[in-house]
Amino acid sequence: METRQYCRLDRPLVLSLRRQGSQAPFCMAQSQDLSQGGLCLVCEQCLPPGAHLELVVQFPFRLTSRVRLSGRVTSCTEVGAGHRRLFRLGVAFCQLPSDLFLELSLFLDRLAAQRAPCRPTPPSRTLRNAGNAG
């Protein structure tokens, strides 16, 4: 089983993403969990492990501004059924600014104090490359 550097907490966030360098419109996504190292999200795009992303996130502790981040896909699993195909992506943050890392850490510490302990990472059959999503 893989190990993670940071504890993941269930925290839905609405965000938008696209492949880094693309001129395509951003697509909407929703996070399923969050850590200082990355997040797990669900979207309509199947992106291969290793793909670099532009993310725009509205964190609850920065309500007055959206944050632009870079991320790297670490896993991709199809989760949609029927006519609507959805994909769960593990995304590792790339070069998170130190002030944002600190704010995120404090936010997650407060969230963890209010909730049950961190959930373990379940084994899965996903596409992965070397690297963790947080």
Tab-separated table of C-alpha atoms in Angstrom:
chain	number	residue	atom	x	y	z
A	1	MET	CA	0.000	0.000	0.000
A	2	GLU	CA	1.262	3.479	-0.814
A	3	THR	CA	2.093	5.946	1.919
A	4	ARG	CA	1.305	9.620	1.863
A	5	GLN	CA	3.278	12.497	3.232
A	6	TYR	CA	0.124	14.330	4.366
A	7	CYS	CA	-3.199	13.251	5.811
A	8	ARG	CA	-6.173	13.570	3.446
A	9	LEU	CA	-9.410	15.010	4.766
A	10	ASP	CA	-12.803	14.826	3.119
A	11	ARG	CA	-13.425	18.370	1.921
A	12	PRO	CA	-15.479	19.210	-1.149
A	13	LEU	CA	-14.265	22.254	-3.068
A	14	VAL	CA	-15.436	23.502	-6.438
A	15	LEU	CA	-12.550	24.207	-8.774
A	16	SER	CA	-11.705	24.484	-12.432
A	17	LEU	CA	-8.868	22.904	-14.362
A	18	ARG	CA	-7.263	22.437	-17.738
A	19	ARG	CA	-4.042	21.003	-19.097
A	20	GLN	CA	-1.133	23.332	-18.544
A	21	GLY	CA	-0.396	25.414	-21.632
A	22	SER	CA	-3.786	24.692	-23.193
A	23	GLN	CA	-5.986	27.441	-24.588
A	24	ALA	CA	-9.085	25.287	-24.062
A	25	PRO	CA	-11.700	26.533	-21.605
A	26	PHE	CA	-11.378	25.425	-18.007
A	27	CYS	CA	-13.661	22.569	-16.984
A	28	MET	CA	-15.406	22.399	-13.637
A	29	ALA	CA	-14.539	19.770	-11.048
A	30	GLN	CA	-15.219	18.981	-7.415
A	31	SER	CA	-12.681	17.770	-4.911
A	32	GLN	CA	-13.405	14.733	-2.780
A	33	ASP	CA	-10.530	15.197	-0.391
A	34	LEU	CA	-7.700	17.581	0.259
A	35	SER	CA	-4.238	17.632	1.834
A	36	GLN	CA	-1.252	19.948	1.883
A	37	GLY	CA	0.237	17.890	-0.939
A	38	GLY	CA	-2.721	17.637	-3.290
A	39	LEU	CA	-6.299	16.618	-3.763
A	40	CYS	CA	-8.576	14.037	-5.278
A	41	LEU	CA	-11.178	15.413	-7.667
A	42	VAL	CA	-13.935	14.238	-9.978
A	43	CYS	CA	-14.337	15.696	-13.465
A	44	GLU	CA	-15.395	14.751	-16.999
A	45	GLN	CA	-11.846	14.623	-18.379
A	46	CYS	CA	-9.703	11.514	-18.512
A	47	LEU	CA	-6.141	12.747	-18.030
A	48	PRO	CA	-3.116	10.481	-17.944
A	49	PRO	CA	-0.788	10.250	-14.952
A	50	GLY	CA	1.999	12.778	-15.404
A	51	ALA	CA	-0.216	15.383	-17.125
A	52	HIS	CA	0.423	18.893	-15.809
A	53	LEU	CA	-2.597	21.007	-14.908
A	54	GLU	CA	-3.604	24.581	-14.250
A	55	LEU	CA	-6.002	24.699	-11.303
A	56	VAL	CA	-8.164	27.573	-10.095
A	57	VAL	CA	-9.403	26.957	-6.551
A	58	GLN	CA	-11.605	28.932	-4.185
A	59	PHE	CA	-10.281	27.890	-0.781
A	60	PRO	CA	-12.613	28.519	2.197
A	61	PHE	CA	-9.885	30.474	3.989
A	62	ARG	CA	-9.403	32.850	1.017
A	63	LEU	CA	-12.964	33.797	0.182
A	64	THR	CA	-12.043	37.043	-1.541
A	65	SER	CA	-9.818	35.515	-4.201
A	66	ARG	CA	-9.358	32.434	-6.309
A	67	VAL	CA	-5.959	30.785	-6.236
A	68	ARG	CA	-4.156	29.650	-9.390
A	69	LEU	CA	-2.030	26.551	-8.850
A	70	SER	CA	-0.071	24.022	-10.847
A	71	GLY	CA	-0.659	20.332	-10.343
A	72	ARG	CA	0.357	16.948	-11.738
A	73	VAL	CA	-2.017	14.026	-12.269
A	74	THR	CA	-0.862	11.010	-10.251
A	75	SER	CA	-3.806	8.690	-10.936
A	76	CYS	CA	-6.953	8.463	-13.040
A	77	THR	CA	-9.892	6.097	-12.494
A	78	GLU	CA	-13.201	6.021	-14.348
A	79	VAL	CA	-16.049	6.294	-11.853
A	80	GLY	CA	-19.042	7.334	-13.974
A	81	ALA	CA	-21.686	4.935	-15.097
A	82	GLY	CA	-24.013	4.996	-18.069
A	83	HIS	CA	-23.997	7.892	-20.499
A	84	ARG	CA	-22.070	10.266	-18.203
A	85	ARG	CA	-18.403	9.363	-17.914
A	86	LEU	CA	-16.650	10.753	-14.863
A	87	PHE	CA	-13.062	10.341	-13.743
A	88	ARG	CA	-11.439	10.508	-10.324
A	89	LEU	CA	-8.039	12.182	-10.548
A	90	GLY	CA	-5.356	12.203	-7.902
A	91	VAL	CA	-3.499	15.506	-8.252
A	92	ALA	CA	-0.252	16.530	-6.550
A	93	PHE	CA	0.312	20.248	-6.068
A	94	CYS	CA	3.465	21.584	-7.746
A	95	GLN	CA	5.413	24.374	-6.061
A	96	LEU	CA	2.720	25.471	-3.618
A	97	PRO	CA	3.651	28.972	-2.358
A	98	SER	CA	4.831	28.856	1.276
A	99	ASP	CA	2.157	31.299	2.527
A	100	LEU	CA	-0.598	29.214	0.913
A	101	PHE	CA	0.927	25.991	2.298
A	102	LEU	CA	0.838	27.489	5.803
A	103	GLU	CA	-2.761	28.724	5.446
A	104	LEU	CA	-3.840	25.354	4.051
A	105	SER	CA	-2.064	23.514	6.886
A	106	LEU	CA	-3.789	25.629	9.541
A	107	PHE	CA	-7.169	25.185	7.840
A	108	LEU	CA	-6.745	21.392	7.632
A	109	ASP	CA	-5.561	21.213	11.257
A	110	ARG	CA	-8.748	22.999	12.370
A	111	LEU	CA	-10.851	20.745	10.137
A	112	ALA	CA	-9.154	17.597	11.474
A	113	ALA	CA	-9.824	18.664	15.063
A	114	GLN	CA	-13.559	18.774	14.264
A	115	ARG	CA	-13.735	15.447	12.452
A	116	ALA	CA	-12.837	11.781	12.691
A	117	PRO	CA	-9.215	10.737	12.122
A	118	CYS	CA	-7.799	10.752	8.606
A	119	ARG	CA	-9.041	7.994	6.376
A	120	PRO	CA	-6.497	5.468	5.125
A	121	THR	CA	-5.687	5.265	1.459
A	122	PRO	CA	-7.523	2.231	0.045
A	123	PRO	CA	-5.781	0.001	-2.478
A	124	SER	CA	-7.155	0.629	-5.950
A	125	ARG	CA	-6.804	-0.365	-9.561
A	126	THR	CA	-5.915	2.995	-11.014
A	127	LEU	CA	-3.480	4.259	-13.586
A	128	ARG	CA	-0.488	5.556	-11.631
A	129	ASN	CA	2.953	6.889	-12.194
A	130	ALA	CA	5.739	7.198	-9.681
A	131	GLY	CA	4.674	9.842	-7.195
A	132	ASN	CA	1.977	10.525	-4.672
A	133	ALA	CA	-0.965	12.869	-4.855
A	134	GLY	CA	-0.415	14.257	-1.431
